Short mmCIF file of C-alpha atoms in Angstrom, two decimals:
data_model
loop_
_atom_site.label_atom_id
_atom_site.label_comp_id
_atom_site.label_asym_id
_atom_site.label_seq_id
_atom_site.Cartn_x
_atom_site.Cartn_y
_atom_site.Cartn_z
CA MET A 224 60.77 76.02 159.15
CA ILE A 225 63.56 78.09 160.72
CA LYS A 226 63.38 81.80 159.81
CA ARG A 227 67.09 82.33 158.99
CA GLU A 228 66.78 86.01 159.80
CA LEU A 229 70.50 86.62 159.19
CA TYR A 230 69.85 86.13 155.47
CA MET A 231 66.31 87.49 155.34
CA SER A 232 67.47 90.81 156.82
CA ARG A 233 69.84 91.18 153.84
CA ILE A 234 67.37 89.98 151.20
CA ARG A 235 64.32 91.86 152.51
CA PRO A 236 65.33 95.34 151.21
CA PHE A 237 65.43 93.90 147.66
CA ILE A 238 62.11 92.02 147.76
CA GLY A 239 59.79 93.42 145.10
CA SER A 240 62.55 95.47 143.45
CA GLU A 241 64.14 95.15 140.01
CA PRO A 242 67.50 93.43 140.75
CA ILE A 243 67.50 89.66 140.30
CA LYS A 244 68.01 88.00 143.67
CA VAL A 245 70.59 85.20 143.38
CA MET A 246 71.20 82.70 146.20
CA THR A 247 74.22 80.45 145.90
CA GLY A 248 75.86 77.86 148.15
CA ILE A 249 76.65 74.18 148.51
CA ARG A 250 73.92 71.72 147.51
CA ARG A 251 71.30 71.17 150.27
CA CYS A 252 72.42 74.09 152.46
CA GLY A 253 68.92 75.57 152.58
CA LYS A 254 68.61 77.69 149.41
CA SER A 255 65.19 76.23 148.56
CA VAL A 256 63.99 77.06 152.06
CA MET A 257 65.09 80.67 151.49
CA LEU A 258 62.78 80.79 148.46
CA GLU A 259 59.92 79.51 150.64
CA LEU A 260 60.68 82.14 153.29
CA ILE A 261 60.59 84.87 150.63
CA LYS A 262 57.24 83.55 149.35
CA GLN A 263 55.97 83.62 152.91
CA GLU A 264 56.99 87.27 153.34
CA LEU A 265 55.40 88.21 150.02
CA THR A 266 52.16 86.46 150.99
CA GLU A 267 52.11 88.20 154.37
CA SER A 268 52.54 91.53 152.58
CA GLY A 269 49.38 90.89 150.58
CA ILE A 270 50.70 89.29 147.37
CA ASP A 271 48.44 86.54 146.03
CA PRO A 272 50.39 83.22 145.77
CA ALA A 273 48.62 82.71 142.42
CA GLN A 274 51.16 85.25 141.08
CA PHE A 275 54.07 82.93 141.96
CA ILE A 276 55.70 80.73 139.32
CA SER A 277 58.10 78.20 140.91
CA ILE A 278 60.30 75.66 139.14
CA ASN A 279 62.92 73.33 140.65
CA PHE A 280 65.12 72.22 137.77
CA GLU A 281 66.25 69.09 139.60
CA ASP A 282 62.66 67.86 139.33
CA MET A 283 62.37 65.61 136.27
CA ARG A 284 58.92 67.03 135.55
CA TYR A 285 60.68 70.16 134.30
CA ALA A 286 63.37 68.43 132.22
CA HIS A 287 61.71 69.74 129.04
CA LEU A 288 62.33 73.32 130.25
CA GLN A 289 66.11 73.03 130.54
CA THR A 290 66.90 75.26 127.59
CA ALA A 291 66.60 79.05 127.51
CA GLU A 292 64.06 78.98 124.65
CA ALA A 293 61.75 76.39 126.22
CA LEU A 294 61.82 78.07 129.63
CA HIS A 295 61.19 81.53 128.17
CA LYS A 296 58.22 80.28 126.16
CA GLU A 297 56.67 78.51 129.18
CA ILE A 298 57.11 81.43 131.58
CA SER A 299 55.77 83.94 129.04
CA ARG A 300 52.69 81.75 128.53
CA ARG A 301 52.02 81.31 132.26
CA ALA A 302 52.63 85.01 132.98
CA ALA A 303 50.10 85.98 130.30
CA GLU A 304 47.53 83.66 131.91
CA ILE A 305 48.15 85.16 135.37
CA GLY A 306 48.16 88.81 134.24
CA GLY A 307 49.82 91.63 136.18
CA LYS A 308 53.09 91.27 138.07
CA VAL A 309 54.53 87.76 138.47
CA TYR A 310 57.09 86.44 140.95
CA LEU A 311 59.51 83.93 139.48
CA PHE A 312 61.36 81.36 141.63
CA PHE A 313 63.93 79.23 139.80
CA ASP A 314 65.71 76.60 141.92
CA GLU A 315 69.09 75.16 140.72
CA ILE A 316 69.03 77.34 137.62
CA GLN A 317 72.44 76.07 136.44
CA GLU A 318 70.62 73.00 135.01
CA VAL A 319 69.17 75.25 132.27
CA LYS A 320 71.35 75.76 129.20
CA ASP A 321 71.94 79.48 128.51
CA TRP A 322 69.70 80.41 131.44
CA GLU A 323 71.26 83.90 131.58
CA LYS A 324 69.71 84.84 128.23
CA CYS A 325 66.28 83.63 129.36
CA VAL A 326 66.36 85.40 132.73
CA ASN A 327 67.58 88.65 131.20
CA SER A 328 64.84 88.55 128.56
CA LEU A 329 62.15 87.86 131.19
CA ARG A 330 63.48 90.77 133.22
CA VAL A 331 63.14 93.07 130.21
CA THR A 332 59.83 91.88 128.77
CA LEU A 333 57.73 91.00 131.85
CA ASP A 334 56.56 92.86 134.94
CA CYS A 335 58.29 90.45 137.26
CA ASP A 336 60.36 89.93 140.41
CA ILE A 337 62.98 87.18 139.96
CA TYR A 338 64.64 84.89 142.54
CA ILE A 339 67.10 82.17 141.53
CA THR A 340 69.34 79.66 143.31
CA GLY A 341 72.40 77.76 142.13
CA SER A 342 75.09 75.44 143.47
CA ASN A 343 78.07 76.85 141.63
CA ALA A 344 80.16 79.96 142.24
CA ARG A 345 80.63 80.41 138.49
CA LEU A 346 76.91 81.00 138.19
CA LEU A 347 77.74 84.70 138.37
CA SER A 348 80.76 84.84 136.11
CA GLY A 349 81.40 85.07 132.42
CA GLU A 350 78.29 85.58 130.33
CA LEU A 351 76.08 86.47 133.25
CA ALA A 352 78.18 89.53 133.95
CA THR A 353 77.56 90.56 130.33
CA TYR A 354 73.80 89.97 130.37
CA LEU A 355 72.99 91.04 133.90
CA GLY A 356 75.84 93.37 134.84
CA GLY A 357 74.73 95.53 137.76
CA ARG A 358 71.22 94.06 137.71
CA TYR A 359 71.54 91.31 140.31
CA VAL A 360 72.38 90.95 143.98
CA GLU A 361 74.02 87.78 145.30
CA PHE A 362 73.57 86.14 148.70
CA VAL A 363 75.74 83.17 149.64
CA ILE A 364 73.82 80.74 151.84
CA TYR A 365 75.76 78.58 154.30
CA PRO A 366 74.82 75.50 156.35
CA PHE A 367 73.39 76.17 159.82
CA SER A 368 75.38 78.21 162.30
CA PHE A 369 75.65 76.88 165.85
CA ALA A 370 72.82 79.22 166.87
CA GLU A 371 70.57 77.83 164.11
CA PHE A 372 71.61 74.28 164.98
CA ILE A 373 70.65 74.86 168.63
CA GLU A 374 67.26 76.22 167.57
CA LEU A 375 66.41 73.02 165.70
CA TYR A 376 68.30 70.52 167.86
CA ARG A 377 67.01 71.69 171.25
CA PRO A 378 63.47 70.23 170.78
CA THR A 379 65.17 66.85 170.16
CA ALA A 380 67.04 67.04 173.49
CA PRO A 381 65.37 69.81 175.57
CA ASP A 382 67.32 69.09 178.78
CA GLU A 383 70.72 68.67 177.20
CA PRO A 384 73.33 71.23 178.32
CA VAL A 385 74.74 73.51 175.63
CA GLN A 386 78.19 71.91 176.04
CA LYS A 387 76.80 68.54 174.94
CA SER A 388 74.86 70.14 172.07
CA PHE A 389 78.12 71.65 170.85
CA GLN A 390 79.74 68.18 170.86
CA LYS A 391 76.88 67.06 168.60
CA TYR A 392 77.47 70.05 166.32
CA LEU A 393 81.18 69.16 166.14
CA LEU A 394 80.30 65.78 164.67
CA TYR A 395 77.22 66.48 162.56
CA GLY A 396 77.70 70.05 161.36
CA GLY A 397 74.92 72.27 160.07
CA MET A 398 73.22 70.63 157.10
CA PRO A 399 69.52 71.55 157.53
CA TYR A 400 67.98 68.18 156.59
CA LEU A 401 69.53 66.44 159.63
CA SER A 402 66.88 68.02 161.85
CA ASN A 403 64.26 65.96 159.95
CA ILE A 404 65.96 62.74 161.07
CA LYS A 405 66.52 64.15 164.58
CA TYR A 406 70.32 63.96 164.23
CA ALA A 407 70.24 60.15 164.63
CA ASP A 408 73.78 58.80 164.29
CA GLU A 409 73.74 56.33 161.39
CA PRO A 410 71.04 58.06 159.27
CA SER A 411 72.91 61.38 159.65
CA LYS A 412 76.21 59.87 158.51
CA GLN A 413 74.47 58.14 155.60
CA TYR A 414 72.77 61.36 154.51
CA LEU A 415 75.99 63.41 154.70
CA HIS A 416 77.95 60.74 152.82
CA ASP A 417 75.32 60.61 150.07
CA LEU A 418 75.23 64.41 149.93
CA PHE A 419 79.01 64.50 149.48
CA ASN A 420 78.76 61.94 146.66
CA SER A 421 76.09 64.07 145.00
CA VAL A 422 78.22 67.25 145.21
CA GLN A 423 81.23 65.37 143.87
CA LEU A 424 79.38 63.73 140.99
CA LYS A 425 76.90 66.44 139.91
CA ASP A 426 78.66 69.67 140.82
CA ILE A 427 82.31 68.73 140.27
CA VAL A 428 82.77 65.67 138.01
CA LYS A 429 79.82 66.16 135.67
CA ARG A 430 79.96 69.94 135.47
CA ASN A 431 83.70 70.04 134.73
CA LYS A 432 83.78 66.85 132.61
CA ILE A 433 86.44 65.28 134.85
CA ARG A 434 87.69 61.94 133.57
CA ASP A 435 90.22 61.07 136.27
CA VAL A 436 87.79 60.69 139.16
CA ASP A 437 90.33 58.72 141.21
CA LEU A 438 92.71 61.70 141.15
CA LEU A 439 89.91 64.06 142.17
CA GLU A 440 88.99 61.79 145.10
CA ARG A 441 92.61 61.71 146.29
CA ILE A 442 92.91 65.50 146.11
CA ILE A 443 89.62 65.98 148.01
CA ALA A 444 90.76 63.52 150.70
CA TYR A 445 94.05 65.43 151.07
CA VAL A 446 92.32 68.81 151.39
CA MET A 447 89.81 67.37 153.89
CA ALA A 448 92.65 65.95 155.98
CA ASN A 449 94.39 69.32 155.94
CA VAL A 450 91.58 71.83 156.53
CA GLY A 451 93.12 74.82 158.26
CA ASN A 452 96.70 73.84 157.36
CA THR A 453 98.69 75.82 154.82
CA PHE A 454 99.88 73.83 151.83
CA SER A 455 100.80 74.47 148.21
CA ALA A 456 99.78 72.75 144.99
CA SER A 457 103.41 71.66 144.63
CA SER A 458 103.44 69.96 148.04
CA LEU A 459 100.17 68.18 147.21
CA ALA A 460 101.60 67.09 143.85
CA LYS A 461 104.66 65.66 145.65
CA PHE A 462 102.39 63.80 148.06
CA LEU A 463 100.48 62.29 145.12
CA LYS A 464 103.74 61.32 143.44
CA ASN A 465 104.61 59.30 146.53
CA GLU A 466 101.21 57.62 146.04
CA GLN A 467 102.28 56.68 142.49
CA ARG A 468 100.12 59.40 140.94
CA THR A 469 102.18 61.84 138.88
CA VAL A 470 100.28 65.08 138.39
CA ALA A 471 101.20 68.68 137.57
CA PRO A 472 100.62 71.36 140.24
CA GLU A 473 98.41 73.23 137.72
CA THR A 474 96.09 70.22 137.53
CA VAL A 475 95.93 70.08 141.32
CA LEU A 476 94.98 73.76 141.41
CA ASN A 477 92.29 73.26 138.76
CA TYR A 478 90.73 70.36 140.65
CA ILE A 479 90.70 72.30 143.92
CA LYS A 480 89.15 75.27 142.11
CA TYR A 481 86.36 73.03 140.82
CA CYS A 482 85.70 72.00 144.44
CA CYS A 483 85.64 75.65 145.52
CA ASP A 484 83.28 76.51 142.64
CA ALA A 485 80.91 73.83 144.00
CA TYR A 486 81.19 75.44 147.47
CA LEU A 487 82.69 72.25 148.93
CA PHE A 488 85.85 74.12 149.98
CA TYR A 489 86.68 77.77 150.68
CA GLN A 490 90.12 79.17 149.95
CA VAL A 491 91.63 81.64 152.43
CA LYS A 492 94.58 83.71 151.26
CA ARG A 493 97.49 84.74 153.48
CA GLU A 494 98.19 88.42 154.11
CA ASP A 495 101.46 90.02 155.16
CA LEU A 496 100.20 92.43 157.82
CA GLN A 497 103.42 94.45 157.79
CA GLY A 498 103.75 94.76 154.02
CA LYS A 499 99.96 94.98 153.54
CA GLN A 500 100.07 92.54 150.64
CA ILE A 501 98.49 89.20 149.78
CA LEU A 502 101.04 86.38 149.74
CA ALA A 503 101.12 84.35 146.54
CA SER A 504 101.40 80.78 147.86
CA ASN A 505 100.39 78.37 150.62
CA GLU A 506 96.74 79.23 151.08
CA LYS A 507 94.48 77.53 153.60
CA TYR A 508 91.26 75.70 152.77
CA TYR A 509 88.19 75.07 154.89
CA ILE A 510 85.25 72.77 154.19
CA ALA A 511 81.70 74.12 153.78
CA ASP A 512 80.36 71.79 156.46
CA HIS A 513 82.50 69.95 158.99
CA GLY A 514 79.78 67.30 159.37
CA ILE A 515 80.52 66.19 155.79
CA ARG A 516 84.18 65.79 156.76
CA GLU A 517 83.28 63.57 159.72
CA ALA A 518 80.96 61.40 157.61
CA VAL A 519 83.40 61.01 154.70
CA PHE A 520 86.85 61.27 156.26
CA GLY A 521 86.31 61.01 160.03
CA GLY A 522 88.59 62.35 162.75
CA ASN A 523 86.77 65.56 163.75
CA THR A 524 87.37 64.78 167.42
CA ARG A 525 91.02 63.90 166.78
CA ASP A 526 91.57 67.05 164.69
CA ILE A 527 89.44 69.22 166.95
CA ASN A 528 91.77 72.24 166.76
CA LEU A 529 91.32 72.32 162.96
CA ILE A 530 87.56 71.76 163.18
CA LEU A 531 87.15 74.62 165.66
CA GLU A 532 88.98 76.86 163.18
CA ASN A 533 86.67 75.63 160.42
CA ILE A 534 83.57 76.42 162.49
CA VAL A 535 84.79 79.93 163.35
CA TYR A 536 85.78 80.65 159.74
CA LEU A 537 82.31 79.76 158.42
CA GLU A 538 80.71 81.90 161.14
CA LEU A 539 82.82 84.87 160.03
CA LEU A 540 81.65 84.39 156.43
CA ARG A 541 78.01 84.12 157.54
CA ARG A 542 78.29 87.47 159.25
CA GLY A 543 79.60 89.16 156.13
CA TYR A 544 83.33 89.39 156.81
CA THR A 545 86.04 88.95 154.20
CA VAL A 546 88.75 86.84 155.80
CA THR A 547 92.48 86.35 155.32
CA VAL A 548 95.18 84.58 157.34
CA GLY A 549 97.57 87.15 158.80
CA ARG A 550 101.37 86.82 158.88
CA THR A 551 103.55 89.05 161.05
CA GLY A 552 107.17 87.92 160.82
CA ASP A 553 107.22 84.32 162.06
CA LYS A 554 103.81 84.63 163.75
CA GLU A 555 100.43 83.84 162.26
CA ILE A 556 96.99 85.22 163.10
CA ASP A 557 94.30 82.71 162.19
CA PHE A 558 91.76 85.20 160.88
CA VAL A 559 92.03 88.85 159.89
CA CYS A 560 88.48 89.96 159.14
CA ASN A 561 87.12 93.02 157.35
CA LYS A 562 83.58 94.32 156.96
CA ARG A 563 82.96 97.80 155.56
CA GLY A 564 86.26 99.13 156.94
CA GLU A 565 85.82 97.60 160.40
CA LYS A 566 88.41 95.01 161.39
CA LEU A 567 88.36 92.02 163.71
CA TYR A 568 91.15 89.60 164.63
CA VAL A 569 90.51 86.04 165.81
CA GLN A 570 92.88 83.36 167.13
CA VAL A 571 91.43 79.87 167.58
CA ALA A 572 92.89 77.23 169.92
CA TYR A 573 91.58 73.98 171.38
CA LEU A 574 92.66 74.54 174.98
CA LEU A 575 94.92 77.13 176.59
CA ALA A 576 96.41 74.33 178.66
CA SER A 577 99.89 75.70 179.30
CA GLU A 578 101.67 79.01 179.72
CA GLU A 579 103.46 78.30 176.45
CA THR A 580 100.15 77.95 174.59
CA ILE A 581 98.74 81.08 176.22
CA ALA A 582 101.89 83.05 175.30
CA ARG A 583 101.72 81.83 171.70
CA GLU A 584 98.02 82.57 171.14
CA PHE A 585 97.95 85.99 172.82
CA GLY A 586 101.48 86.84 171.62
CA ALA A 587 100.38 86.61 167.98
CA TYR A 588 98.92 90.10 168.47
CA ASP A 589 102.12 91.67 169.84
CA ILE A 590 102.90 93.82 166.81
CA ILE A 591 99.27 94.68 165.91
CA ARG A 592 98.98 98.30 167.06
CA ASP A 593 95.44 99.21 166.01
CA ASN A 594 92.44 99.31 168.35
CA PHE A 595 90.18 96.87 166.53
CA PRO A 596 88.78 93.95 168.58
CA LYS A 597 91.15 91.03 169.12
CA TYR A 598 89.89 87.64 170.29
CA VAL A 599 91.37 84.35 171.41
CA VAL A 600 88.68 81.65 171.14
CA SER A 601 88.99 78.20 172.74
CA MET A 602 87.08 75.43 174.54
CA ASP A 603 88.22 76.71 177.95
CA GLU A 604 85.43 77.61 180.36
CA PHE A 605 87.34 80.29 182.28
CA ASP A 606 87.93 83.83 180.98
CA MET A 607 91.66 84.38 180.36
CA SER A 608 91.40 87.83 178.77
CA ARG A 609 94.52 90.00 179.10
CA ASN A 610 96.24 93.08 177.68
CA GLY A 611 93.04 94.25 175.97
CA ILE A 612 92.74 90.92 174.12
CA LYS A 613 89.41 89.19 174.79
CA HIS A 614 89.22 85.48 175.48
CA ARG A 615 85.91 83.71 174.84
CA ASN A 616 84.68 80.15 175.05
CA ILE A 617 83.91 79.12 171.46
CA ARG A 618 80.24 78.42 172.21
CA ASP A 619 79.79 81.89 173.69
CA PHE A 620 81.69 83.45 170.79
CA LEU A 621 79.46 81.74 168.19
CA LEU A 622 76.29 82.77 170.02
CA MET A 623 77.27 86.44 170.54
CA ASP A 624 75.15 88.95 168.61
CA GLU A 625 78.13 91.24 168.00
CA TRP A 626 81.89 90.95 168.38
CA ILE A 627 82.93 94.31 169.80
#
């Protein structure tokens, strides 16, 4: 079991304390493993595992506990039997109707430490804000980074050079379970395809009561094809009209939002770096795991420039940055990143194969006058840094401890 220290270092200060620890992220990204890692830390600190109460609400054995009343009654009974402080671990809590009321009541009435996971971004909106306002901390869990992938993949191919391992990562992405099937080609594709179907059916169609599944599938296919490209709901609606599917831009936006709520896609807004304002249209979208794209849509090698962007974007999120796309006149900076007042700029290219490409990628920074780090990241093996702008091979960039 990989330690996932990037997340544990953020969760650790809250272990044993009052706030409810909430872990969200796309289905099968490793949230359940995070609960096991927390249990492990608690055990190592001297807590008796007999004080743990764990329920995975996707397990049919617990179907009778999927209402707030039933769950509250069961946990209260088991806590009374255990005596003293209890540690509650609820996996995929969104399956429980009115779970917020139950969790808040347990927090108030029991001596307990609560950890929950969920596969929907709206887990922490609406009623939850009312019941638990200021009493929870959220941690978004992402599929494996390249560094985590290497850690699990290397035993499968101990003599393989890192360049070849990265090619594998380009195709298979970072879903944790793939290490169990040793990243074998057909089983990996089958698993990722089935995972996608599960996200689409359980977390998008069923949760949002979508009737026009064909329309949803067409919209998802369009967004997958265009990861990293700017487009508007209107342009997607026009595309669908050409496909004999008339649909309002508002419907398109709603369907994409449902996908974002399920953590299948991430929306990145565009920022006017001169006017310091967020632009209202033509956002970009990236997929939570590029391996899913390859299994469902294909073309990761063909669209490698977009996939490299996708990989870098997810790495920026993992490391705690908020990210926008920067516009300066007619130039665009792929990623403008902020973390606690510190900025970072990143341009991503496939290869700096010509002087024109080099001028375009480095020239995007021409009117940025601050002294924050600026990177151009590509597949090139040779360092082309210039004018204070750092060039890094993408593998090296992803494996760096700090970007300074």
